[in-house]
Structures are given as structure tokens and as C-alpha cells.
CSV table of C-alpha atoms and ligand atoms in Angstrom, one decimal:
chain,number,residue,atom,x,y,z
E,1,MET,CA,12.9,-48.0,17.4
E,2,SER,CA,11.8,-44.9,20.0
E,3,SER,CA,7.8,-44.3,19.9
E,4,SER,CA,8.8,-41.2,19.4
E,5,ALA,CA,10.9,-42.1,15.8
E,6,THR,CA,7.7,-43.9,14.8
E,7,LEU,CA,5.3,-40.5,14.4
E,8,ALA,CA,4.9,-39.0,11.1
E,9,PRO,CA,6.8,-35.4,11.0
E,10,VAL,CA,5.0,-33.2,13.0
E,11,SER,CA,5.8,-29.1,11.4
E,12,PRO,CA,6.0,-27.5,14.5
E,13,LEU,CA,4.9,-24.0,12.0
E,14,SER,CA,0.5,-22.8,14.2
E,15,ASP,CA,-2.1,-23.0,11.5
E,16,ARG,CA,-2.2,-19.4,11.0
E,17,ILE,CA,1.6,-19.2,10.0
E,18,GLN,CA,1.2,-22.0,7.2
E,19,ALA,CA,-2.2,-19.9,6.3
E,20,MET,CA,0.0,-16.6,5.7
E,21,ASN,CA,1.0,-15.9,2.4
E,22,GLU,CA,4.4,-14.3,1.9
E,23,SER,CA,3.7,-10.8,0.4
E,24,ALA,CA,3.8,-10.9,-3.1
E,25,THR,CA,5.6,-7.7,-3.7
E,26,ILE,CA,8.3,-8.4,-1.5
E,27,ALA,CA,8.6,-12.3,-2.9
E,28,MET,CA,9.3,-11.2,-6.8
E,29,ALA,CA,11.6,-8.3,-5.4
E,30,LYS,CA,13.6,-10.7,-3.7
E,31,LYS,CA,13.6,-13.5,-6.8
E,32,SER,CA,15.0,-10.3,-9.0
E,33,ARG,CA,17.5,-8.8,-6.5
E,34,GLU,CA,18.3,-13.0,-7.1
E,35,LEU,CA,19.1,-12.8,-10.4
E,36,LEU,CA,20.4,-9.4,-10.3
E,37,ALA,CA,23.1,-10.8,-8.3
E,38,LYS,CA,23.7,-13.7,-10.9
E,39,GLY,CA,24.6,-10.8,-13.0
E,40,PHE,CA,21.5,-11.0,-15.1
E,41,ASP,CA,20.1,-6.7,-16.0
E,42,VAL,CA,16.7,-7.3,-14.2
E,43,ILE,CA,14.7,-4.0,-14.5
E,44,ASN,CA,12.7,-4.5,-11.0
E,45,LEU,CA,9.6,-2.7,-11.5
E,46,SER,CA,8.2,-5.1,-8.9
E,47,PHE,CA,8.3,-2.9,-6.0
E,48,GLY,CA,6.8,-0.4,-4.8
E,49,GLU,CA,9.6,2.0,-3.6
E,50,PRO,CA,10.5,5.7,-4.4
E,51,ASP,CA,13.6,5.6,-6.5
E,52,PHE,CA,14.3,8.9,-4.8
E,53,GLN,CA,16.4,9.9,-2.1
E,54,THR,CA,15.3,11.0,1.6
E,55,PRO,CA,15.4,14.5,1.7
E,56,GLN,CA,18.4,16.4,2.9
E,57,TYR,CA,17.1,18.7,5.3
E,58,ILE,CA,15.3,14.7,7.1
E,59,LYS,CA,18.7,13.3,6.6
E,60,ASP,CA,20.3,16.4,8.8
E,61,ALA,CA,17.8,16.1,11.6
E,62,ALA,CA,18.5,12.4,12.2
E,63,LYS,CA,22.0,13.0,12.7
E,64,GLN,CA,21.3,16.2,14.6
E,65,ALA,CA,19.4,13.5,16.7
E,66,LEU,CA,21.8,11.3,17.3
E,67,ASP,CA,23.8,14.1,17.9
E,68,ASP,CA,22.0,15.3,20.4
E,69,GLY,CA,21.7,11.7,22.3
E,70,TYR,CA,17.8,10.4,21.2
E,71,THR,CA,18.7,6.4,21.0
E,72,PHE,CA,16.1,5.7,24.0
E,73,TYR,CA,13.0,3.9,24.2
E,74,THR,CA,10.7,6.7,23.3
E,75,PRO,CA,6.5,6.4,24.5
E,76,VAL,CA,4.8,3.7,22.7
E,77,PRO,CA,3.0,6.0,20.2
E,78,GLY,CA,5.5,7.8,19.6
E,79,ILE,CA,6.9,11.5,21.2
E,80,PRO,CA,4.8,13.6,21.9
E,81,GLU,CA,6.0,16.9,19.3
E,82,LEU,CA,5.9,14.6,16.6
E,83,ARG,CA,2.0,13.3,17.9
E,84,GLN,CA,1.8,17.1,18.1
E,85,ALA,CA,3.0,17.5,14.2
E,86,ILE,CA,0.9,14.7,12.7
E,87,CYS,CA,-2.5,16.2,14.5
E,88,ASP,CA,-1.1,19.8,13.1
E,89,LYS,CA,-0.8,18.0,9.0
E,90,PHE,CA,-4.0,16.4,9.6
E,91,LYS,CA,-5.5,19.7,10.0
E,92,ARG,CA,-3.3,21.5,7.6
E,93,ASP,CA,-3.4,19.5,5.0
E,94,ASN,CA,-7.1,17.1,5.6
E,95,ASP,CA,-9.3,19.4,7.6
E,96,LEU,CA,-9.7,17.2,10.0
E,97,ASP,CA,-9.0,18.0,14.2
E,98,PHE,CA,-7.6,15.6,15.9
E,99,LEU,CA,-5.6,15.2,19.8
E,100,PRO,CA,-2.6,14.0,20.4
E,101,ASN,CA,-3.8,11.0,22.3
E,102,GLN,CA,-5.7,9.9,18.8
E,103,ILE,CA,-2.3,9.2,17.4
E,104,VAL,CA,0.1,6.0,17.4
E,105,VAL,CA,3.1,6.5,15.5
E,106,SER,CA,4.6,2.6,14.3
E,107,THR,CA,7.1,1.0,11.9
E,108,GLY,CA,5.4,2.3,8.7
E,109,ALA,CA,1.6,2.4,7.7
E,110,LYS,CA,1.6,-1.4,7.2
E,111,GLN,CA,2.4,-2.0,10.7
E,112,SER,CA,-0.6,0.6,11.4
E,113,LEU,CA,-2.7,-1.6,9.2
E,114,ALA,CA,-1.9,-4.4,11.0
E,115,ASN,CA,-2.7,-2.7,14.2
E,116,ALA,CA,-5.9,-1.2,13.6
E,117,VAL,CA,-6.7,-4.8,12.3
E,118,LEU,CA,-6.4,-6.6,15.4
E,119,SER,CA,-7.4,-4.0,17.3
E,120,LEU,CA,-10.8,-4.4,15.9
E,121,VAL,CA,-11.5,-7.6,13.9
E,122,ASN,CA,-12.8,-10.5,16.0
E,123,PRO,CA,-13.1,-14.3,14.9
E,124,GLY,CA,-15.1,-15.0,11.9
E,125,GLU,CA,-16.1,-11.3,11.7
E,126,GLU,CA,-16.2,-9.4,8.0
E,127,VAL,CA,-14.0,-6.9,6.1
E,128,ILE,CA,-14.9,-6.4,2.5
E,129,VAL,CA,-11.9,-5.1,1.4
E,130,PHE,CA,-12.2,-3.3,-1.8
E,131,SER,CA,-10.9,-4.8,-4.6
E,132,PRO,CA,-7.5,-4.9,-6.6
E,133,TYR,CA,-6.5,-4.2,-2.8
E,134,TRP,CA,-2.9,-4.0,-1.1
E,135,VAL,CA,-1.8,-7.5,-1.6
E,136,SER,CA,-1.4,-7.0,2.7
E,137,TYR,CA,-4.7,-6.4,3.6
E,138,GLU,CA,-6.0,-10.0,2.6
E,139,GLU,CA,-3.4,-11.7,4.9
E,140,MET,CA,-3.4,-9.2,8.0
E,141,VAL,CA,-7.5,-10.2,8.0
E,142,LYS,CA,-6.5,-13.9,8.3
E,143,LEU,CA,-3.7,-12.9,10.8
E,144,ALA,CA,-7.0,-11.7,12.7
E,145,GLU,CA,-8.6,-14.8,12.4
E,146,GLY,CA,-11.5,-12.4,10.1
E,147,ILE,CA,-13.3,-13.2,6.7
E,148,ALA,CA,-11.8,-10.7,3.7
E,149,VAL,CA,-14.7,-10.1,1.6
E,150,PRO,CA,-13.5,-8.5,-1.4
E,151,LEU,CA,-16.0,-6.4,-3.2
E,152,SER,CA,-14.9,-5.4,-7.3
E,153,GLY,CA,-14.8,-2.5,-9.0
E,154,THR,CA,-14.9,-2.5,-12.5
E,155,LEU,CA,-12.8,-1.5,-15.2
E,156,GLU,CA,-14.7,0.8,-17.2
E,157,ASN,CA,-15.2,2.3,-13.8
E,158,ASP,CA,-11.0,2.5,-12.7
E,159,TYR,CA,-11.8,-0.2,-10.3
E,160,LYS,CA,-13.3,2.1,-8.0
E,161,VAL,CA,-16.1,-0.1,-5.7
E,162,THR,CA,-19.3,2.1,-6.0
E,163,ALA,CA,-21.6,3.2,-2.8
E,164,ALA,CA,-24.3,0.5,-4.1
E,165,GLN,CA,-21.8,-2.2,-4.0
E,166,LEU,CA,-20.8,-1.9,-0.8
E,167,GLU,CA,-24.6,-1.3,0.6
E,168,ALA,CA,-25.3,-4.3,-0.5
E,169,ALA,CA,-21.9,-6.3,0.2
E,170,ILE,CA,-22.8,-5.5,4.3
E,171,THR,CA,-24.4,-7.9,6.5
E,172,GLU,CA,-24.6,-8.0,10.2
E,173,ARG,CA,-21.5,-9.2,10.4
E,174,THR,CA,-19.3,-7.3,8.4
E,175,LYS,CA,-16.8,-5.2,10.6
E,176,LEU,CA,-14.7,-3.1,8.8
E,177,LEU,CA,-14.2,-1.8,5.7
E,178,MET,CA,-10.5,-1.4,4.1
E,179,PHE,CA,-9.3,0.4,1.3
E,180,SER,CA,-6.0,2.8,-0.1
E,181,SER,CA,-7.0,6.1,-1.8
E,182,PRO,CA,-4.8,6.3,-3.9
E,183,CYS,CA,-5.2,2.8,-4.6
E,184,ASN,CA,-2.0,0.7,-4.9
E,185,PRO,CA,-1.5,-1.3,-7.0
E,186,THR,CA,-4.5,0.6,-9.5
E,187,GLY,CA,-4.0,4.5,-8.9
E,188,SER,CA,-7.3,5.1,-8.5
E,189,VAL,CA,-8.5,7.9,-6.4
E,190,PHE,CA,-11.7,8.8,-5.5
E,191,SER,CA,-13.4,12.1,-5.6
E,192,ARG,CA,-15.0,14.2,-3.2
E,193,ALA,CA,-18.6,12.4,-4.1
E,194,GLU,CA,-17.9,8.7,-4.3
E,195,LEU,CA,-16.8,8.8,-1.1
E,196,GLY,CA,-19.9,11.1,0.2
E,197,ALA,CA,-21.9,8.4,-0.9
E,198,ILE,CA,-19.4,5.4,0.5
E,199,ALA,CA,-20.0,7.5,4.2
E,200,GLU,CA,-23.5,7.3,3.5
E,201,VAL,CA,-23.5,4.1,3.3
E,202,LEU,CA,-21.5,3.4,6.3
E,203,ALA,CA,-23.9,6.1,8.6
E,204,ARG,CA,-27.0,3.8,7.5
E,205,HIS,CA,-24.4,0.8,9.5
E,206,PRO,CA,-23.4,2.0,13.2
E,207,HIS,CA,-21.0,-1.2,13.5
E,208,VAL,CA,-18.9,-1.1,10.1
E,209,TYR,CA,-16.2,0.8,11.0
E,210,ALA,CA,-13.5,2.1,7.8
E,211,LEU,CA,-9.5,1.5,7.5
E,212,ALA,CA,-8.8,4.4,5.3
E,213,ASP,CA,-5.1,3.9,4.1
E,214,GLU,CA,-3.7,7.6,2.6
E,215,ILE,CA,-0.2,6.8,2.4
E,216,TYR,CA,0.2,7.8,-0.9
E,217,GLU,CA,-2.1,10.8,-0.2
E,218,TYR,CA,0.9,12.9,-1.7
E,219,ILE,CA,1.0,11.1,-4.7
E,220,ASN,CA,-1.9,13.0,-6.9
E,221,PHE,CA,-2.2,13.9,-10.0
E,222,VAL,CA,-5.6,15.1,-9.8
E,223,GLY,CA,-4.9,17.2,-6.9
E,224,GLU,CA,-7.7,16.8,-4.8
E,225,HIS,CA,-7.4,14.2,-1.7
E,226,VAL,CA,-10.5,13.5,0.3
E,227,SER,CA,-9.9,11.6,3.4
E,228,LEU,CA,-13.2,9.6,4.7
E,229,ALA,CA,-13.0,11.0,7.9
E,230,GLN,CA,-13.8,14.3,6.9
E,231,PHE,CA,-17.8,13.1,6.4
E,232,PRO,CA,-18.9,13.7,9.8
E,233,ALA,CA,-22.0,11.0,9.6
E,234,VAL,CA,-18.3,8.7,10.4
E,235,THR,CA,-16.2,10.2,11.3
E,236,ASP,CA,-16.2,8.3,14.9
E,237,ARG,CA,-15.4,5.3,13.1
E,238,VAL,CA,-13.0,5.7,10.8
E,239,ILE,CA,-9.2,4.2,11.2
E,240,THR,CA,-6.9,7.0,9.0
E,241,VAL,CA,-3.5,5.7,7.9
E,242,ASN,CA,-0.4,7.4,6.6
E,243,GLY,CA,3.4,7.3,6.6
E,244,PHE,CA,5.9,9.4,5.4
E,245,SER,CA,7.3,6.4,3.2
E,246,LYS,CA,5.8,7.4,0.0
E,247,GLY,CA,5.5,11.5,0.3
E,248,TYR,CA,9.5,11.9,1.6
E,249,ALA,CA,11.3,8.9,0.2
E,250,MET,CA,11.7,7.3,3.8
E,251,THR,CA,10.4,4.0,3.3
E,252,GLY,CA,14.0,2.2,5.8
E,253,TRP,CA,13.1,4.7,7.9
E,254,ARG,CA,9.7,2.9,9.2
E,255,LEU,CA,7.6,5.7,9.8
E,256,GLY,CA,3.5,5.6,9.6
E,257,TYR,CA,0.9,6.5,11.4
E,258,LEU,CA,-2.6,6.2,12.4
E,259,ALA,CA,-5.4,8.7,13.5
E,260,ALA,CA,-8.4,7.6,15.8
E,261,ARG,CA,-11.3,7.7,18.2
E,262,PRO,CA,-9.1,7.3,21.1
E,263,ASP,CA,-10.5,4.3,22.8
E,264,ILE,CA,-8.9,2.8,18.8
E,265,ALA,CA,-6.0,4.9,19.3
E,266,ALA,CA,-5.9,3.0,22.7
E,267,ALA,CA,-6.1,-0.5,21.7
E,268,CYS,CA,-3.4,0.0,19.2
E,269,GLU,CA,-1.6,1.8,21.1
E,270,LYS,CA,-1.3,-1.4,23.5
E,271,MET,CA,-1.4,-3.5,21.0
E,272,GLN,CA,1.5,-2.1,19.4
E,273,SER,CA,3.0,-2.2,23.2
E,274,GLN,CA,3.3,-5.8,23.6
E,275,VAL,CA,4.9,-6.9,19.8
E,276,THR,CA,7.3,-3.9,18.8
E,277,SER,CA,7.4,-0.8,21.2
E,278,GLY,CA,7.7,2.4,19.7
E,279,THR,CA,9.9,3.1,16.8
E,280,CYS,CA,13.1,4.3,16.7
E,281,SER,CA,13.9,7.1,18.1
E,282,ILE,CA,15.8,8.8,16.0
E,283,THR,CA,13.6,8.4,12.7
E,284,GLN,CA,11.2,10.4,15.0
E,285,ARG,CA,13.1,12.7,15.2
E,286,ALA,CA,13.8,12.3,11.3
E,287,GLY,CA,9.9,11.8,11.1
E,288,LEU,CA,9.4,15.1,12.3
E,289,ALA,CA,11.2,17.3,10.6
E,290,ALA,CA,9.6,16.0,7.6
E,291,LEU,CA,6.3,17.1,8.1
E,292,GLN,CA,8.0,20.8,9.1
E,293,GLY,CA,8.8,21.5,6.1
E,294,GLY,CA,5.9,20.7,4.8
E,295,ARG,CA,5.5,18.8,1.6
E,296,ALA,CA,7.6,21.2,-1.2
E,297,SER,CA,9.6,18.4,-1.8
E,298,ALA,CA,6.8,15.9,-2.1
E,299,ASP,CA,5.8,18.2,-4.7
E,300,GLU,CA,8.8,17.8,-7.1
E,301,MET,CA,8.6,14.0,-6.9
E,302,VAL,CA,5.7,14.1,-7.4
E,303,ALA,CA,6.0,16.1,-10.3
E,304,ALA,CA,8.8,13.0,-11.8
E,305,TYR,CA,6.1,10.6,-11.1
E,306,ARG,CA,3.6,12.3,-13.3
E,307,ARG,CA,5.9,12.5,-16.1
E,308,ARG,CA,7.1,8.7,-15.4
E,309,ARG,CA,3.3,7.8,-15.5
E,310,ASP,CA,2.4,9.7,-18.9
E,311,LEU,CA,5.8,8.7,-20.8
E,312,VAL,CA,4.8,4.8,-19.4
E,313,LEU,CA,1.3,5.1,-20.7
E,314,ASP,CA,2.4,6.0,-23.9
E,315,ILE,CA,4.6,3.2,-24.4
E,316,VAL,CA,2.0,0.3,-22.6
E,317,ARG,CA,-0.8,2.2,-25.2
E,318,ASP,CA,0.9,0.3,-28.5
E,319,ILE,CA,0.5,-3.0,-26.4
E,320,PRO,CA,-1.2,-5.1,-27.8
E,321,GLY,CA,-3.6,-7.0,-25.4
E,322,PHE,CA,-3.1,-4.4,-22.7
E,323,LYS,CA,-5.8,-2.8,-21.3
E,324,THR,CA,-4.5,0.2,-18.3
E,325,PRO,CA,-6.6,2.5,-16.6
E,326,THR,CA,-5.1,6.2,-16.5
E,327,PRO,CA,-3.5,6.5,-13.1
E,328,SER,CA,-4.8,9.4,-11.0
E,329,GLY,CA,-1.7,8.7,-8.5
E,330,ALA,CA,0.4,6.1,-6.5
E,331,PHE,CA,3.0,4.9,-8.9
E,332,TYR,CA,2.0,1.9,-10.6
E,333,ILE,CA,0.1,0.8,-13.8
E,334,PHE,CA,-2.2,-1.9,-13.9
E,335,PRO,CA,-3.3,-3.4,-17.2
E,336,GLU,CA,-5.3,-6.3,-17.6
E,337,VAL,CA,-3.3,-8.7,-20.2
E,338,SER,CA,-6.1,-11.6,-19.9
E,339,ALA,CA,-5.6,-11.5,-24.0
E,340,TYR,CA,-2.8,-13.2,-23.2
E,341,PHE,CA,-3.6,-16.1,-22.0
E,342,GLY,CA,-3.4,-19.5,-23.5
E,343,ARG,CA,-0.3,-18.8,-25.5
E,344,THR,CA,1.9,-20.9,-25.8
E,345,ALA,CA,5.7,-19.2,-25.4
E,346,PRO,CA,8.9,-20.0,-26.9
E,347,ASP,CA,10.1,-23.1,-25.2
E,348,GLY,CA,6.4,-24.5,-25.4
E,349,SER,CA,5.0,-23.5,-22.2
E,350,THR,CA,2.0,-22.1,-22.4
E,351,ILE,CA,0.7,-19.2,-20.6
E,352,THR,CA,-2.5,-19.7,-18.7
E,353,ASN,CA,-2.7,-16.8,-16.6
E,354,SER,CA,-0.8,-14.1,-14.8
E,355,MET,CA,1.7,-15.2,-12.6
E,356,ASP,CA,3.0,-17.5,-15.7
E,357,LEU,CA,3.0,-14.4,-17.6
E,358,ALA,CA,4.8,-12.3,-14.6
E,359,MET,CA,7.5,-15.3,-14.3
E,360,TYR,CA,7.6,-15.2,-18.6
E,361,LEU,CA,8.8,-11.6,-18.8
E,362,LEU,CA,10.8,-11.5,-15.7
E,363,ASN,CA,12.9,-14.8,-17.5
E,364,ASP,CA,12.6,-13.2,-21.0
E,365,ALA,CA,12.3,-9.6,-21.4
E,366,LEU,CA,14.2,-9.6,-17.2
E,367,VAL,CA,11.5,-7.3,-16.2
E,368,SER,CA,9.8,-7.8,-12.8
E,369,ALA,CA,5.8,-6.6,-12.0
E,370,VAL,CA,3.9,-8.5,-9.3
E,371,SER,CA,1.1,-11.1,-10.9
E,372,GLY,CA,-2.8,-8.9,-10.4
E,373,ASP,CA,-3.9,-12.6,-8.2
E,374,ALA,CA,-2.0,-10.8,-4.7
E,375,PHE,CA,-4.4,-8.0,-5.2
E,376,GLY,CA,-7.5,-9.6,-5.8
E,377,ALA,CA,-7.5,-8.9,-9.8
E,378,PRO,CA,-5.8,-12.6,-11.2
E,379,ASP,CA,-6.7,-10.9,-14.6
E,380,CYS,CA,-4.4,-7.9,-13.8
E,381,ILE,CA,-0.6,-7.4,-13.8
E,382,ARG,CA,1.1,-4.8,-11.6
E,383,PHE,CA,4.5,-2.8,-12.6
E,384,SER,CA,5.5,0.0,-10.1
E,385,THR,CA,6.6,3.3,-12.4
E,386,ALA,CA,8.6,4.4,-9.3
E,387,ALA,CA,12.2,4.7,-11.9
E,388,ALA,CA,14.3,6.4,-13.6
E,389,ASP,CA,13.0,7.6,-17.3
E,390,ASP,CA,15.4,5.8,-19.3
E,391,LYS,CA,15.0,2.2,-17.0
E,392,LEU,CA,11.0,2.8,-17.2
E,393,VAL,CA,11.5,3.0,-21.6
E,394,GLU,CA,13.9,0.0,-21.7
E,395,ALA,CA,12.0,-1.9,-19.0
E,396,PHE,CA,8.4,-1.6,-21.5
E,397,ARG,CA,11.1,-1.8,-25.0
E,398,ARG,CA,11.9,-5.6,-23.9
E,399,VAL,CA,8.8,-6.3,-22.8
E,400,LYS,CA,6.4,-5.2,-25.7
E,401,GLU,CA,9.0,-7.5,-27.2
E,402,SER,CA,8.7,-10.3,-25.6
E,403,LEU,CA,5.2,-10.1,-25.6
E,404,ALA,CA,5.1,-10.2,-29.2
E,405,LYS,CA,6.4,-13.7,-29.3
E,406,LEU,CA,3.6,-15.4,-27.6
Z,501,PMP,N1,-0.3,0.9,2.5
Z,501,PMP,C1,0.0,0.8,1.2
Z,501,PMP,C2,-1.2,0.9,0.1
Z,501,PMP,C3,1.1,0.7,0.5
Z,501,PMP,O1,1.3,1.0,-0.7
Z,501,PMP,C4,2.0,0.6,1.8
Z,501,PMP,C5,4.2,0.4,1.1
Z,501,PMP,N2,4.4,-0.8,1.0
Z,501,PMP,C6,1.6,0.4,2.9
Z,501,PMP,C7,0.5,0.4,3.2
Z,501,PMP,C8,3.3,0.6,3.7
Z,501,PMP,O2,3.7,0.9,4.2
Z,501,PMP,P1,5.4,1.6,4.9
Z,501,PMP,O3,6.5,1.6,4.6
Z,501,PMP,O4,4.9,2.9,6.2
Z,501,PMP,O5,5.1,0.1,6.1
Z,502,LIG,N1,3.8,-0.4,-0.8
Z,502,LIG,C1,4.8,-1.4,-1.8
Z,502,LIG,C2,4.6,-2.4,-2.5
Z,502,LIG,O1,3.7,-2.3,-3.0
Z,502,LIG,C3,6.0,-1.9,-0.8
Z,502,LIG,C4,6.2,-3.5,-0.6
Z,502,LIG,C5,5.6,-3.7,0.3
Z,502,LIG,O2,5.3,-3.2,2.1
Z,502,LIG,O3,5.0,-5.1,0.4
Z,502,LIG,O4,5.3,-2.9,-3.4
């Protein structure tokens, strides 16, 4: 026998990838696609994706870009016209002054977040993540060999973490704070006063940076969007991430960006130069047209998202055991569902946690949702409300019926 045959099989995969979880949103969406392909009438409320088409004027700009020959590599941080248009957008919408060398355009806000985390976090440094948080934050921190420190908001405060909680959580090893507002998964929106208080805490701790994920900026039902970077005491330490996926219904185009102090932006550009280069040339021309068109198309979609939120809340408020705060933005509801833990399903199995409940709803109601574990909130479950009204009504009718069997 050769010596290699006697060795125990060793996985070729790195510790890094073995420690990483698959994105729970993507995993659930994959499961529902598989069931759909087998002929089951699954309503997929697991994936957070606008169901609207990209506005026509943006598609037209992409066609024009192809005809005009925009088929070459672009500068890594984006074409100059787009970086300038992003600066103009920050001025117009957020009263923030950036120069083009502070903007890095990427293949989606997801890459912008990863660029920032990998550029800032050293092994062993702590990253405070406001919880519930978007699924990828914790995994990105792990990838950077940092330590994610989830800090949970309470249901009574719409899951918003307070400045006092933040103050108590900061240590000398804290490097970064990560959060989204409007928040995925809760839909909570930080007010000016709340963010101002957070900025005051950060101002007292100059070693802490903040990654503000504003991808749902336009999908806001309360009106005022506030950026952490607007508070002068911390402007230099805030990395603001945004993109086109949600506001312009451009998920498949892969276009996002960050704005940061020039040295941090340059680091993110260096990271991207070694991993992916500049994002698609045609997509960037489309993004330029999107921004030049302002936010009128987003406002139309937001009216639909608000109507659907109200429609869904009306139904779920009648579901016993669901505790559902009213989302102020984004397109999710995030009920607390622990009243169902310990109950028995018709097949005799016990629902012990939100993962069991999500799987039960997928199999019994044919509605896919995402368990709260992946968002740092194991007592909750996330449903997307970015689906047609009749689909939503049918989905929650089925959910209610299935839950009544427990
Ligand atoms: N941040 C949050 C909070 C999100 O919900 C998403 C959507 N997946 C992203 C970032 C990434 O968006 P993009 O499609 O621009 O990569
Ligand atoms: N933002 C979406 C979600 O949270 C897309 C999925 C993803 O990119 O992980 O479901």
C-alpha cells in the first residue's frame, strides 16, 4: 500500500472557508427555486429583491453604452463621470461633500462592505454589529479574522441599539461599528437624534470607525434619511455604503459604491484591484443615467412598498403569537415568533426554533422565509414584502393556516 493511501483524507479547503456560513438569504432562495422547479407552487418571500423591472431609461442607457463601444476595462474605482455623479448625489440627497477620489464603485454594496471590512479590520480586532443585522456582516468580519460583537436592540425600541448600549460595548480592541439604516431585516430607521447620540459616542472614541450601510436609503416611509457621516465630529471616520440594487431595482446589474476619507478609499481601491477590478463598463453607464434621472422612479416603487407593508401588517397582526413592529423602511417584516417554539407539527415533529418554523412554513405553506438566526435574532423570522399584492395576500393566508395547525 502506498503511504498516501494510509493517510486520513484531509479536506483541501481552507479553515477560512470552512468557518464561513453560506448566506442564509441565498440558501433559502435556492431551496425555494428547487421546489419551484419540481412543480411546487412556492411563494418566495426569502430573498430581499425588488420585484420591479429596472426603469426603462436606465435600460436604454445600457443599450446605448454597448452601441457606443463601452466594452473595455474601466478604472478600478469607477469611471470618472459616475464617481462625479455619486458626489453630486451625496450633495443633493445627503448634504455631504465628497470628491471623486473618495468614491469607490464596486460590483454591489456587498463588495463595498467587504472592501471596507477587509481594508480596516486586523485579526483579533472587534467589530460591533448592531443586531439584528444583515446576514453577510458577521461572515465578512470572520473573513477578516476580526471578532464580531453583536449588540442587540430591543423589540420595544424597534430593535434599534441605543447610544448608551454602544458606549458600554466599546473596548480598546473595537475597530469598527457596522449597521444599516433603513435596516435589513427590521426596517427600522434611525432618527437624527438617535444617530447624533451615536456620533457623540464615537466622537469620544477616536479609534473606532463606522460602516454605515444606506442601501435602503430611498425605501423609507418616515421621510427623513440621516447619514452618520453628516455629523462633523465623525465624518472622517465613517464609510458610507450605498448602491443601485434597491432604489433603482438593479439587483442583477451589480453596482454599488462607498464614500470614505481618501486614504480609506484608496485602500478599498487597492483591495478591489487585486480581486475583481472595476465593475462592468455597461452597468456603470447605466448607473450614471440612473443618478442623472434623480429619484422619481424610486418614489413610485416606494409607494408600492408602503402599500404592501400596510397590507401585510393588517394580515399578520391577526396571526396569534406574532409580534411585529411596524417597519419604517426597506421591504421586510420581522416578527418575533417564539410563541410557536415547543409546539408539535401535524407530522409529530417539534418546532424548536425559528429555523424549524421556516422549514415548516416552506414545506406546509409553500412560503419561503428566512430564519432569524442568520440575522442574530433567533426568535424572529424574516419575510420579504417585495412581491405582488395578490401573492402577499395568498402567502400570509397560507402562513396563518399552517400556523393554526401547530
Ligand atoms: N446591504 C444590505 C443591508 C442588503 O440588504 C443588501 C442586499 N443584498 C446589500 C447590502 C447588498 O446589495 P448589493 O446588491 O448592492 O450588493
Ligand atoms: N438583500 C437581499 C437579502 O437580504 C439579497 C440577498 C443577498 O444578497 O444576500 O435577502
